[in-house]
One Martini backbone bead per residue (centre of mass of N, CA, C, O) as a GRO file, in nm:
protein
  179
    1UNK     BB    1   9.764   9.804   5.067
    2UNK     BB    2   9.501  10.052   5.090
    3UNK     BB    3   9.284  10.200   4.832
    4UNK     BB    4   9.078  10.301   4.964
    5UNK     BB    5   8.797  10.453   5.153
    6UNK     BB    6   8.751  10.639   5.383
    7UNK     BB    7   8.494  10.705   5.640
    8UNK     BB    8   8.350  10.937   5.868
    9UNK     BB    9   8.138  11.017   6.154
   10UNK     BB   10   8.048  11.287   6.278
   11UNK     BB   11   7.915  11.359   6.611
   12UNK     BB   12   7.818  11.675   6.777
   13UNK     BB   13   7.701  11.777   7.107
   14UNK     BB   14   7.469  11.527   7.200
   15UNK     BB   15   7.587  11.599   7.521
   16UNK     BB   16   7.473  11.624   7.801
   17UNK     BB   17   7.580  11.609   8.140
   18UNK     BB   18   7.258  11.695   8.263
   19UNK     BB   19   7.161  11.409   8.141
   20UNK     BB   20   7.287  11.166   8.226
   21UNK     BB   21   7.082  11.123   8.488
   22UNK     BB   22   6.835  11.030   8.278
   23UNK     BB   23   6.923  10.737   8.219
   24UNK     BB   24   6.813  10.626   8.529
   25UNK     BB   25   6.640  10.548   8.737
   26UNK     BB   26   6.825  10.646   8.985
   27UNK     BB   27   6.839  10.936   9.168
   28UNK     BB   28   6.998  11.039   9.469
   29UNK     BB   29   7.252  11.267   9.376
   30UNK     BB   30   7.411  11.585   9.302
   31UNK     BB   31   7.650  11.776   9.124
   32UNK     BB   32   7.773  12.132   9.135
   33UNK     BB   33   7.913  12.452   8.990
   34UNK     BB   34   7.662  12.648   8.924
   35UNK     BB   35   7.461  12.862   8.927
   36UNK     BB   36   7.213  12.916   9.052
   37UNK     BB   37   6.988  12.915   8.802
   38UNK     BB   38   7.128  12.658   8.662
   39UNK     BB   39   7.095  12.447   8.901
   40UNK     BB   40   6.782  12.454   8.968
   41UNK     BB   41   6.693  12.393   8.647
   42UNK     BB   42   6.854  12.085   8.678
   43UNK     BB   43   6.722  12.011   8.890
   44UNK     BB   44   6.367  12.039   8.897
   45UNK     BB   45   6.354  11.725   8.747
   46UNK     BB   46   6.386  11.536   9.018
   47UNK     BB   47   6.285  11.580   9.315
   48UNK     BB   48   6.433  11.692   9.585
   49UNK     BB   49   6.404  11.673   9.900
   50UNK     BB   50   6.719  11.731   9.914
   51UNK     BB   51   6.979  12.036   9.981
   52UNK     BB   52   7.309  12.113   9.945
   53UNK     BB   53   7.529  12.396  10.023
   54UNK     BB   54   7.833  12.544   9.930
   55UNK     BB   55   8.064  12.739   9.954
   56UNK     BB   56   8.253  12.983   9.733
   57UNK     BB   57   8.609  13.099   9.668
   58UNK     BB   58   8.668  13.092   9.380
   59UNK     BB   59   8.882  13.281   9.230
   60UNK     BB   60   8.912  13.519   9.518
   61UNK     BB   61   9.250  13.348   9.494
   62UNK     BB   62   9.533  13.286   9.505
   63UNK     BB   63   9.707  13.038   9.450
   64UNK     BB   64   9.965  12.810   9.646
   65UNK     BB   65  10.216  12.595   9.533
   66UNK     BB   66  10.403  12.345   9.676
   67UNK     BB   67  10.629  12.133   9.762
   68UNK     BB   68  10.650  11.811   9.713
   69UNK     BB   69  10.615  11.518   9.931
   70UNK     BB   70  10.748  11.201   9.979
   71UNK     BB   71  10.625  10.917  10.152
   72UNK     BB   72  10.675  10.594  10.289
   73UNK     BB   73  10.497  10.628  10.558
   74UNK     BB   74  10.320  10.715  10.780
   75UNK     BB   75  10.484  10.836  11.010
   76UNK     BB   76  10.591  11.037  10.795
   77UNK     BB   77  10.354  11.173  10.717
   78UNK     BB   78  10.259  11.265  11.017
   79UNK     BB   79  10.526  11.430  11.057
   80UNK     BB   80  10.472  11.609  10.780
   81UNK     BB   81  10.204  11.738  10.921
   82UNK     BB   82  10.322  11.846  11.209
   83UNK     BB   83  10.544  12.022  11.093
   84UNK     BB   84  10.337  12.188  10.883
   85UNK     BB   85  10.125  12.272  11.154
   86UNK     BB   86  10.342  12.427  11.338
   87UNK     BB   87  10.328  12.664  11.088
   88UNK     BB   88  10.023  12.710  11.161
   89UNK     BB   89   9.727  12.823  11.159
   90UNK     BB   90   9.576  12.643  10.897
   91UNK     BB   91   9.480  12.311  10.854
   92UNK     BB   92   9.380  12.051  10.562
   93UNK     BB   93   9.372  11.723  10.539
   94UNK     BB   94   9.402  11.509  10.341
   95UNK     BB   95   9.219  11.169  10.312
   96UNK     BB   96   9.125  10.867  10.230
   97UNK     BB   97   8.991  10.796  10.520
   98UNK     BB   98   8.873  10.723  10.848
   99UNK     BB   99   9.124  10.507  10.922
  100UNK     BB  100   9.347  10.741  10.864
  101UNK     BB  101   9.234  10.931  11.003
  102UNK     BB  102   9.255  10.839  11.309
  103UNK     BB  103   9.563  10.791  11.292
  104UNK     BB  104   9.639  11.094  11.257
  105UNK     BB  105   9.503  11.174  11.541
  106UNK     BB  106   9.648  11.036  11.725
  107UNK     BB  107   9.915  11.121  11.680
  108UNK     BB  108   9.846  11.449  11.725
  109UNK     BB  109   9.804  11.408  11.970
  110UNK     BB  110  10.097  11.236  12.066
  111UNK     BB  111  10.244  11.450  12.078
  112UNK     BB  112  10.117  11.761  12.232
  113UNK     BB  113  10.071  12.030  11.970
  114UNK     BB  114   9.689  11.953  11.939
  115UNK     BB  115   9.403  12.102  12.037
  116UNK     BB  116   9.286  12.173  11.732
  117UNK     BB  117   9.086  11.914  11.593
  118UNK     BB  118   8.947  11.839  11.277
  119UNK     BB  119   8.688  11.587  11.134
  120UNK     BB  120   8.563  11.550  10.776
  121UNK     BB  121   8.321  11.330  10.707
  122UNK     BB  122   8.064  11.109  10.591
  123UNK     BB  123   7.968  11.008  10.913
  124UNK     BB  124   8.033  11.282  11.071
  125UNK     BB  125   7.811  11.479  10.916
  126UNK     BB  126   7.639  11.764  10.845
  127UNK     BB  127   7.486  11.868  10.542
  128UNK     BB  128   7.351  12.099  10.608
  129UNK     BB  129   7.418  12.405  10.536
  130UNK     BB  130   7.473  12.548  10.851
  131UNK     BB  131   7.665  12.323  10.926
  132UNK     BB  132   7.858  12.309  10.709
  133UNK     BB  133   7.975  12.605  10.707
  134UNK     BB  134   8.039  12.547  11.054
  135UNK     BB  135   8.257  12.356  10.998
  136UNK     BB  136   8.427  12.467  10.796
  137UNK     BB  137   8.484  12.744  11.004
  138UNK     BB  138   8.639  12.555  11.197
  139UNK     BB  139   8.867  12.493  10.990
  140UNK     BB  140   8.941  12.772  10.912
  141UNK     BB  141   9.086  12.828  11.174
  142UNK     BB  142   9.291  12.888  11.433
  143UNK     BB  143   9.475  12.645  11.557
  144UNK     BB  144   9.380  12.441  11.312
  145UNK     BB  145   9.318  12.096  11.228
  146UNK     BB  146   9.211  11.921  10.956
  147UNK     BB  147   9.050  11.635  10.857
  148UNK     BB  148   8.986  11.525  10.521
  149UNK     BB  149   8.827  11.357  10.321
  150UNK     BB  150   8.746  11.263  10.007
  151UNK     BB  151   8.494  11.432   9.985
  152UNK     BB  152   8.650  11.725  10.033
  153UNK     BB  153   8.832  11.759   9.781
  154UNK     BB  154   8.588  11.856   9.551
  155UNK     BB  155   8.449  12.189   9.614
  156UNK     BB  156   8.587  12.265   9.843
  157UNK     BB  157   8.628  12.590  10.073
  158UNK     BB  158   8.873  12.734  10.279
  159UNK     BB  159   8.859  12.967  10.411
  160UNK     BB  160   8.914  13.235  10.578
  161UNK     BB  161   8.789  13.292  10.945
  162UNK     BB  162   9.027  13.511  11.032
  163UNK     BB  163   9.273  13.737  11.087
  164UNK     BB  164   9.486  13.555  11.110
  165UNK     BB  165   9.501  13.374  10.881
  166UNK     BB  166   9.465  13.574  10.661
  167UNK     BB  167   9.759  13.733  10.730
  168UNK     BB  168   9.881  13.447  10.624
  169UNK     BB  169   9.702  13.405  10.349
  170UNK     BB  170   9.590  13.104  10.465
  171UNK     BB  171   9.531  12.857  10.405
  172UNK     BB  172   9.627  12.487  10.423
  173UNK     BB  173   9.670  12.226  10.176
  174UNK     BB  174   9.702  11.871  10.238
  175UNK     BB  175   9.757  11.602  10.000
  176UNK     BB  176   9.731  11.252  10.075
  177UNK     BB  177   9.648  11.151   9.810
  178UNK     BB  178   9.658  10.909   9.528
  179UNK     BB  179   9.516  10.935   9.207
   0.00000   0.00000   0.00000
């Protein structure tokens, strides 16, 4: 065996996680989850010429998570998409990429069973503050199916946005992703 002496040095704390994106040459854009003050302290030095926020509505209500179902093909997926929007006033379906809605989209029409459909994906969106807001606020409207990219998969907030979703305890968001 080994008789000698072992010695570690260890540094803690040299990483600011705000300071990692001044590593690199281009910084094209940013996310954050802190309050305006301490967000904008630390854009500050980037020169960011357009910015978009999202509301938040963290923590301002219980999550329910429910029972997990795993699907072996698209049509089965598809089909317990349309089974538990059939039962809810606002359903959130994130799903892996554009190609993906498109599918669960033609799906869902040829039910015959949803005429509020909408999409949310980073080709087809406008990312504008205000148009943001609109956008989310009409996916979490009642009798709306919502497909959403995973682009907004974190960070995304889709409040109660009329006094049905509300009463019903809020929307539903079904992850279809597996990370």
């Amino acid at each position: 065996g080994y008789a000698g002496t072992l010695e570690f040095n260890l540094t803690c704390g040299s990483l600011l996680y705000s300071e990692v994106p001044l590593k690199y040459p281009i910084v094209l854009g940013l996310t954050a989850t802190l309050p305006a003050p301490e967000h904008a302290a630390i854009l500050k030095g980037y020169d960011f010429q357009y910015q978009s926020r999202l509301p938040s509505t963290f923590a301002k209500r219980k999550t329910t998570l429910h029972q997990a179902h795993l699907a072996t093909s698209k049509d089965e997926l598809f089909e317990r998409i349309a089974a538990v929007a059939r039962a809810r006033e606002a359903v959130g379906v994130l799903l892996k990429n554009k190609a993906v809605i498109r599918e669960c989209r033609e799906y869902l029409l040829g039910t015959g069973d949803f005429a509020g459909i909408a999409v949310l994906h980073e080709q087809g969106t406008d990312f504008r503050e205000e148009n943001m807001a609109s956008s989310i606020e009409e996916a979490s409207s009642s009798s709306t199916v919502t497909l959403v990219s995973a682009l907004f998969a974190r960070g995304t907030d889709f409040p109660a946005c009329d006094e049905t979703v509300a009463r019903d305890g809020g929307g539903l968001v079904l992850d279809t992703i597996v990370w």
